[in-house]
């Protein structure tokens, strides 16, 4: 068992009472490994059919699975196809219980590295809009990769101060998720180094940040909208006491019940809150609170006017590539900026912020030729493109493609024997390539290539 700080042990003994010994015994148990299927790309039956892993359903998450450590799903081509996200099982719960629906405007305020944002974006099914933010630019870059890997097109990725977002998005979002930075007590088992961080930066340091975040989040929520606050810590100061503080500050916010599971524990003093304890269910630990903003008879929410743009006059090389795409593109939502072509998620005028991505990057115009983006490939299905090459996951060429190598694919069927190909692993897109005389020139994004 990890060498746990005495002050942490004392606080847990006070919280848990007679359950304390059972909780402590859990630190000698095995770590739980989990993955969450990306239902934007595939259904669960198909995943269970093709996944070469030892799988067991996570009972409280419809698309969650436990797997064995020896499976190493991060090293399988299916991971590079964005078919699943590796996530500790209890951490799957917040995005699952927020109940995002297609068409919602959604904010993930502290989104990096993307475990919850990818699920929120997947639940939108391409409709509505996801704003995924992280104040750290480096972390926001990792967030962007994970969202694009998941094939989410209707997104804005920002790296902004929450206060500035609040100024620009008053009562704008239908759903807000705040997985707040915290002291991380629920991570002690799987990441013992967190103990050292906890000793340097305990709960007291995070509480002011958490209160600020949840207050800003509540102000960006529409009347009738829902906000889910979560942490991966056990401290009441960072959990129930933050929620109680918000309820006292904002009388238009109230707690609502979370879809139940038999292993969930009730919050201390706030029974609508949920606590996940590792000695009661197969997860490392989490806290959740779901709040709703009261509706008003006269909804004063600022409505965003649609800013329908003029149809762009696109270069011939772009039009030529567009002839290969088999799904309609709303040209009023296209934006060409510094030779980069974007498809915006909604024809909505967005404020000036620090964006890492505005919508789906379709590609770049380079010297009278169009180079489609990796993000576009990940957002497509095989039927969306004129010609595809599908490689079996066990074919050595699959890994070679992911390493950026040129391939001989003369034995594989494709519709067009020359030009752009959507390269897939068992019919799930990985990226683009350009075919000539049976040789595929690799166009897999260099920054994502396997080493």
XYZ file of C-alpha atoms in Angstrom:
451
model
C 0.000 0.000 0.000
C 1.160 3.524 -0.783
C 2.487 5.607 2.110
C -0.593 7.764 2.646
C -0.420 11.077 4.545
C -1.751 10.830 8.088
C -3.930 13.911 7.683
C -5.601 12.272 4.667
C -6.166 9.060 6.631
C -7.645 11.007 9.534
C -10.074 12.864 7.255
C -11.176 9.639 5.525
C -11.737 7.938 8.870
C -13.947 10.837 9.908
C -15.880 10.721 6.622
C -16.316 6.951 6.336
C -16.644 5.772 9.937
C -17.160 1.999 9.958
C -16.360 1.796 6.198
C -12.861 3.154 6.753
C -11.071 -0.211 6.995
C -12.758 -1.488 3.814
C -11.699 1.693 2.006
C -8.123 1.318 3.224
C -7.964 -2.323 2.121
C -8.745 -1.204 -1.436
C -5.282 0.317 -1.782
C -3.875 -3.219 -1.845
C -6.183 -4.224 -4.698
C -5.545 -4.146 -8.428
C -6.000 -1.020 -10.473
C -9.082 -0.884 -12.706
C -8.544 -0.304 -16.435
C -11.349 1.074 -18.557
C -12.214 2.205 -22.050
C -15.268 3.978 -23.377
C -16.558 3.182 -26.862
C -17.019 6.120 -29.225
C -20.642 5.607 -30.292
C -20.260 8.397 -32.831
C -18.225 5.916 -34.888
C -19.641 2.475 -34.058
C -22.244 0.584 -32.064
C -21.447 -1.603 -29.072
C -22.320 -4.878 -30.780
C -19.793 -4.201 -33.524
C -17.140 -3.182 -31.001
C -17.605 -6.375 -29.010
C -17.355 -8.370 -32.243
C -14.068 -6.903 -33.480
C -12.192 -5.839 -30.314
C -9.381 -8.308 -29.480
C -9.453 -7.464 -25.758
C -10.663 -9.103 -22.547
C -13.799 -7.051 -22.006
C -16.332 -6.760 -19.212
C -19.113 -4.180 -19.149
C -18.953 -1.255 -16.718
C -22.450 -1.717 -15.259
C -23.299 1.950 -14.705
C -21.920 3.238 -18.065
C -23.727 2.000 -21.180
C -20.648 2.281 -23.440
C -17.977 1.581 -20.812
C -15.820 -1.559 -20.542
C -13.172 -2.903 -18.227
C -10.138 -4.467 -19.903
C -7.036 -6.294 -18.708
C -3.698 -4.510 -18.380
C -2.040 -6.933 -20.812
C -4.444 -5.932 -23.597
C -2.667 -2.566 -24.198
C -5.479 -1.066 -26.353
C -3.517 2.178 -26.833
C -1.137 0.229 -29.097
C -3.872 -1.130 -31.359
C -4.851 0.509 -34.689
C -8.443 0.753 -33.462
C -7.242 3.382 -30.980
C -5.861 5.435 -33.861
C -9.234 5.111 -35.582
C -10.808 6.843 -32.573
C -13.060 3.887 -31.762
C -12.581 4.250 -28.003
C -11.062 6.443 -25.326
C -9.050 5.027 -22.430
C -10.602 6.248 -19.194
C -10.785 5.161 -15.581
C -14.340 3.820 -15.052
C -15.543 6.228 -12.367
C -14.268 9.178 -14.459
C -16.714 8.136 -17.199
C -19.638 9.024 -14.961
C -19.877 12.856 -15.170
C -20.308 13.095 -18.950
C -22.610 10.092 -18.872
C -24.937 11.639 -16.292
C -25.155 15.133 -17.802
C -27.609 13.839 -20.429
C -26.416 15.866 -23.411
C -28.780 15.665 -26.390
C -28.247 16.379 -30.126
C -28.671 20.095 -30.785
C -27.492 21.259 -27.336
C -24.939 24.021 -26.909
C -22.449 22.467 -24.481
C -19.469 23.825 -22.532
C -16.727 21.709 -20.975
C -14.958 24.359 -18.936
C -11.881 22.366 -17.802
C -11.788 19.903 -20.669
C -8.199 18.661 -21.112
C -7.174 16.007 -21.903
C -10.622 15.255 -23.322
C -12.004 12.176 -21.586
C -15.297 13.857 -20.813
C -15.359 16.266 -23.775
C -15.111 13.415 -26.295
C -18.186 11.777 -24.760
C -20.108 15.055 -24.694
C -19.230 15.693 -28.335
C -20.194 12.175 -29.328
C -23.609 12.550 -27.711
C -24.315 15.624 -29.837
C -24.291 13.390 -32.963
C -23.012 16.259 -35.085
C -25.800 18.652 -34.059
C -25.481 21.682 -31.820
C -22.069 22.798 -30.609
C -19.351 21.857 -28.131
C -17.038 24.477 -26.664
C -14.125 22.673 -25.001
C -11.829 24.904 -22.971
C -8.656 24.533 -20.989
C -6.718 27.433 -19.562
C -3.395 25.680 -20.281
C -2.428 26.017 -23.938
C -0.289 22.873 -23.909
C -3.087 20.838 -22.361
C -5.571 22.334 -24.805
C -3.435 21.017 -27.681
C -3.754 17.486 -26.297
C -7.484 18.110 -25.908
C -7.757 19.135 -29.559
C -6.019 15.979 -30.736
C -8.353 13.750 -28.740
C -11.463 15.546 -30.008
C -10.305 15.312 -33.625
C -9.313 11.676 -33.134
C -12.882 11.040 -31.961
C -14.231 12.553 -35.197
C -16.054 15.460 -33.525
C -16.619 18.217 -36.076
C -19.051 20.626 -34.379
C -16.578 22.062 -31.919
C -14.674 25.108 -30.770
C -11.518 24.496 -28.749
C -10.416 27.443 -26.637
C -7.669 28.216 -24.155
C -9.169 31.040 -22.151
C -9.577 32.375 -18.651
C -13.004 31.261 -17.374
C -13.786 34.876 -16.482
C -13.435 35.924 -20.124
C -15.641 33.073 -21.297
C -18.233 34.161 -18.746
C -18.165 37.705 -20.101
C -18.740 36.474 -23.647
C -21.268 33.704 -23.051
C -23.895 34.933 -20.546
C -26.711 32.351 -20.230
C -25.593 30.782 -23.511
C -25.210 27.034 -22.896
C -27.818 24.309 -22.448
C -25.334 22.088 -20.597
C -22.135 22.888 -18.695
C -19.648 20.382 -17.314
C -17.046 21.413 -14.759
C -14.627 18.628 -13.881
C -12.770 20.920 -11.538
C -9.057 20.837 -10.755
C -8.769 19.267 -7.324
C -6.437 17.672 -4.795
C -6.873 14.312 -6.564
C -7.382 11.996 -3.594
C -9.222 9.553 -5.842
C -6.042 9.117 -7.889
C -3.765 8.008 -5.043
C -4.232 4.326 -5.869
C -3.421 4.404 -9.584
C -1.003 7.363 -9.503
C 0.933 7.358 -6.199
C 2.876 10.458 -7.311
C -0.339 12.411 -6.651
C 0.314 11.928 -2.936
C 3.355 14.180 -3.163
C 1.351 16.835 -5.001
C -1.404 16.586 -2.374
C 1.092 17.211 0.413
C 2.280 20.358 -1.368
C -1.144 21.549 -2.557
C -3.946 20.227 -0.365
C -7.707 20.823 -0.602
C -7.465 24.352 0.810
C -5.554 25.528 -2.267
C -8.189 24.300 -4.709
C -11.383 25.462 -2.995
C -11.180 29.121 -4.143
C -10.550 27.968 -7.732
C -13.470 25.557 -7.602
C -15.857 28.187 -6.242
C -14.837 30.597 -8.972
C -15.296 27.976 -11.696
C -18.727 26.828 -10.575
C -19.919 30.418 -10.213
C -18.782 31.273 -13.746
C -20.322 28.058 -15.042
C -23.683 28.877 -13.480
C -23.664 32.311 -15.102
C -23.058 30.804 -18.549
C -25.991 28.401 -18.153
C -29.342 29.122 -19.783
C -32.477 29.143 -17.623
C -33.632 25.548 -17.535
C -30.093 24.358 -18.359
C -28.085 21.806 -16.392
C -24.616 22.018 -14.875
C -22.648 19.013 -13.644
C -19.814 19.641 -11.197
C -17.370 16.828 -10.483
C -14.019 16.132 -8.857
C -11.815 13.081 -8.358
C -11.292 13.846 -4.686
C -13.012 12.826 -1.434
C -12.636 16.100 0.475
C -15.944 17.581 1.616
C -14.343 21.018 1.359
C -13.930 20.538 -2.397
C -17.193 18.695 -2.915
C -20.363 19.279 -0.876
C -19.132 22.515 0.636
C -18.490 24.014 -2.818
C -22.009 23.023 -3.906
C -23.546 24.454 -0.733
C -21.639 27.697 -1.288
C -23.013 27.997 -4.842
C -26.575 27.353 -3.681
C -26.208 30.181 -1.175
C -24.745 32.519 -3.803
C -27.172 31.653 -6.605
C -30.755 31.124 -5.526
C -31.721 30.328 -9.130
C -29.642 27.121 -8.985
C -30.906 23.929 -7.351
C -29.726 20.347 -7.048
C -31.457 17.578 -8.975
C -31.116 13.819 -8.684
C -28.600 11.861 -10.770
C -29.582 8.665 -12.599
C -28.934 6.039 -9.909
C -26.705 2.973 -9.659
C -26.703 0.573 -6.728
C -23.034 1.308 -5.907
C -23.450 5.075 -5.686
C -23.232 6.673 -2.237
C -25.161 9.783 -1.286
C -23.385 13.053 -0.644
C -22.793 14.139 2.942
C -25.651 16.462 3.865
C -26.672 16.878 0.212
C -28.364 13.610 -0.692
C -28.785 14.455 -4.388
C -24.992 14.446 -4.813
C -23.218 11.211 -5.687
C -20.007 9.804 -4.302
C -18.144 6.905 -5.890
C -16.012 5.067 -3.361
C -13.555 2.371 -4.522
C -14.560 -0.039 -1.760
C -18.201 0.023 -2.933
C -17.798 -0.182 -6.721
C -15.144 -0.801 -9.363
C -13.851 2.726 -9.732
C -11.088 4.773 -8.150
C -13.413 7.483 -6.835
C -15.404 10.524 -7.924
C -17.860 13.153 -6.733
C -20.783 14.431 -8.813
C -23.438 17.079 -8.354
C -26.066 17.885 -10.987
C -27.662 21.322 -10.793
C -30.373 23.029 -12.794
C -30.987 26.726 -13.326
C -34.570 27.725 -12.685
C -36.611 28.615 -15.737
C -38.296 31.993 -15.904
C -41.718 32.795 -17.287
C -40.098 35.292 -19.595
C -36.864 33.832 -20.862
C -34.331 36.649 -21.150
C -31.601 34.384 -22.523
C -29.520 36.134 -25.134
C -30.396 34.485 -28.426
C -27.540 34.199 -30.850
C -28.509 35.500 -34.259
C -27.617 33.299 -37.170
C -24.918 34.950 -39.224
C -25.393 33.272 -42.571
C -22.288 34.007 -44.581
C -21.988 34.353 -48.315
C -21.045 31.250 -50.217
C -17.295 31.313 -50.686
C -15.756 31.345 -54.107
C -13.538 28.328 -53.642
C -10.363 27.574 -55.606
C -10.720 24.938 -58.323
C -8.532 22.517 -56.365
C -10.987 22.647 -53.455
C -13.987 22.136 -55.741
C -12.216 19.158 -57.291
C -11.684 17.586 -53.867
C -15.240 18.393 -52.797
C -16.453 16.319 -55.757
C -15.034 13.284 -53.931
C -17.042 13.958 -50.758
C -20.395 12.242 -50.502
C -22.061 14.338 -47.833
C -23.503 17.845 -48.159
C -21.519 20.834 -46.920
C -23.333 24.015 -45.941
C -21.221 26.525 -47.836
C -22.554 29.401 -45.760
C -20.634 27.846 -42.844
C -17.294 27.665 -44.679
C -14.442 29.933 -43.646
C -11.147 30.324 -45.501
C -8.439 31.807 -43.302
C -4.740 31.947 -44.165
C -5.168 29.152 -46.718
C -6.936 26.940 -44.161
C -10.526 25.951 -44.895
C -12.905 25.387 -41.956
C -16.469 24.151 -41.664
C -18.019 26.012 -38.737
C -20.391 24.026 -36.503
C -23.149 26.646 -36.600
C -23.642 29.844 -38.522
C -23.348 31.690 -35.210
C -21.217 34.748 -34.639
C -18.648 33.775 -32.024
C -16.686 36.220 -29.845
C -12.980 36.932 -30.203
C -11.167 34.432 -27.987
C -8.000 32.343 -28.002
C -9.132 29.535 -30.280
C -7.100 26.462 -31.075
C -9.800 25.296 -33.452
C -12.953 26.823 -34.895
C -15.039 24.022 -36.313
C -13.746 21.227 -38.517
C -10.475 21.920 -40.303
C -11.148 20.573 -43.809
C -7.665 21.149 -45.179
C -5.196 23.624 -46.639
C -4.767 25.238 -50.047
C -1.103 24.922 -51.025
C 0.111 26.258 -54.384
C -3.081 25.482 -56.283
C -3.571 22.109 -54.640
C -5.790 21.110 -51.730
C -4.427 18.945 -48.916
C -7.260 17.457 -46.822
C -6.730 17.420 -43.065
C -6.348 14.549 -40.644
C -9.355 15.922 -38.764
C -11.530 15.584 -41.875
C -10.500 11.963 -42.344
C -11.453 11.165 -38.744
C -14.862 12.829 -39.147
C -15.767 10.759 -42.226
C -17.308 7.360 -42.725
C -16.231 5.177 -45.680
C -19.468 5.915 -47.529
C -18.668 9.629 -47.352
C -15.680 9.381 -49.686
C -15.361 8.362 -53.321
C -12.618 5.776 -52.829
C -11.394 3.876 -49.764
C -8.674 1.380 -49.038
C -9.407 -0.850 -46.053
C -6.577 -2.719 -44.326
C -7.057 -5.563 -41.860
C -5.976 -4.718 -38.314
C -3.567 -7.657 -38.320
C -1.988 -6.649 -41.652
C 1.527 -5.291 -41.072
C 0.711 -2.506 -43.534
C -1.721 -1.050 -41.022
C 1.062 -0.247 -38.561
C 3.324 0.847 -41.409
C 0.687 3.335 -42.492
C 0.443 4.697 -38.931
C 4.230 5.130 -38.951
C 4.031 7.216 -42.141
C 5.485 4.680 -44.591
C 4.663 4.335 -48.281
C 2.634 1.174 -48.989
C 2.183 -1.282 -51.829
C -1.607 -1.819 -51.881
C -1.930 -3.240 -55.381
C -3.749 -6.304 -53.986
C -6.414 -4.273 -52.135
C -9.698 -3.200 -53.768
C -10.570 0.477 -54.232
C -12.959 2.446 -56.417
C -10.391 4.779 -57.976
C -6.994 3.443 -59.009
C -5.455 6.895 -58.811
C -5.724 9.906 -56.535
C -7.014 10.487 -53.021
C -7.948 7.498 -50.871
C -9.537 7.338 -47.438
C -7.353 4.786 -45.649
C -9.228 2.614 -43.139
C -8.619 -0.190 -40.684
C -11.438 -2.671 -41.207
C -13.623 0.099 -42.698
C -12.897 2.642 -39.940
C -10.970 5.711 -41.204
C -7.375 6.331 -40.158
C -6.334 9.095 -42.582
C -5.673 9.907 -46.206
C -3.288 8.630 -48.835
C -2.688 9.237 -52.517
C -2.647 6.265 -54.869
C -0.718 5.785 -58.102
C 0.100 2.480 -59.827
C -0.725 0.446 -56.727
C 1.568 2.509 -54.478
C -0.003 4.568 -51.695
C 1.772 7.785 -50.794
C 1.221 8.235 -47.079
C -0.644 11.375 -45.961
C -1.104 10.397 -42.311
C -0.550 13.478 -40.177
C 3.124 13.586 -39.147
C 2.318 14.775 -35.613
C 0.231 11.650 -34.937
C 2.567 9.028 -36.393
C 3.570 6.006 -34.354
C 7.183 5.948 -33.261
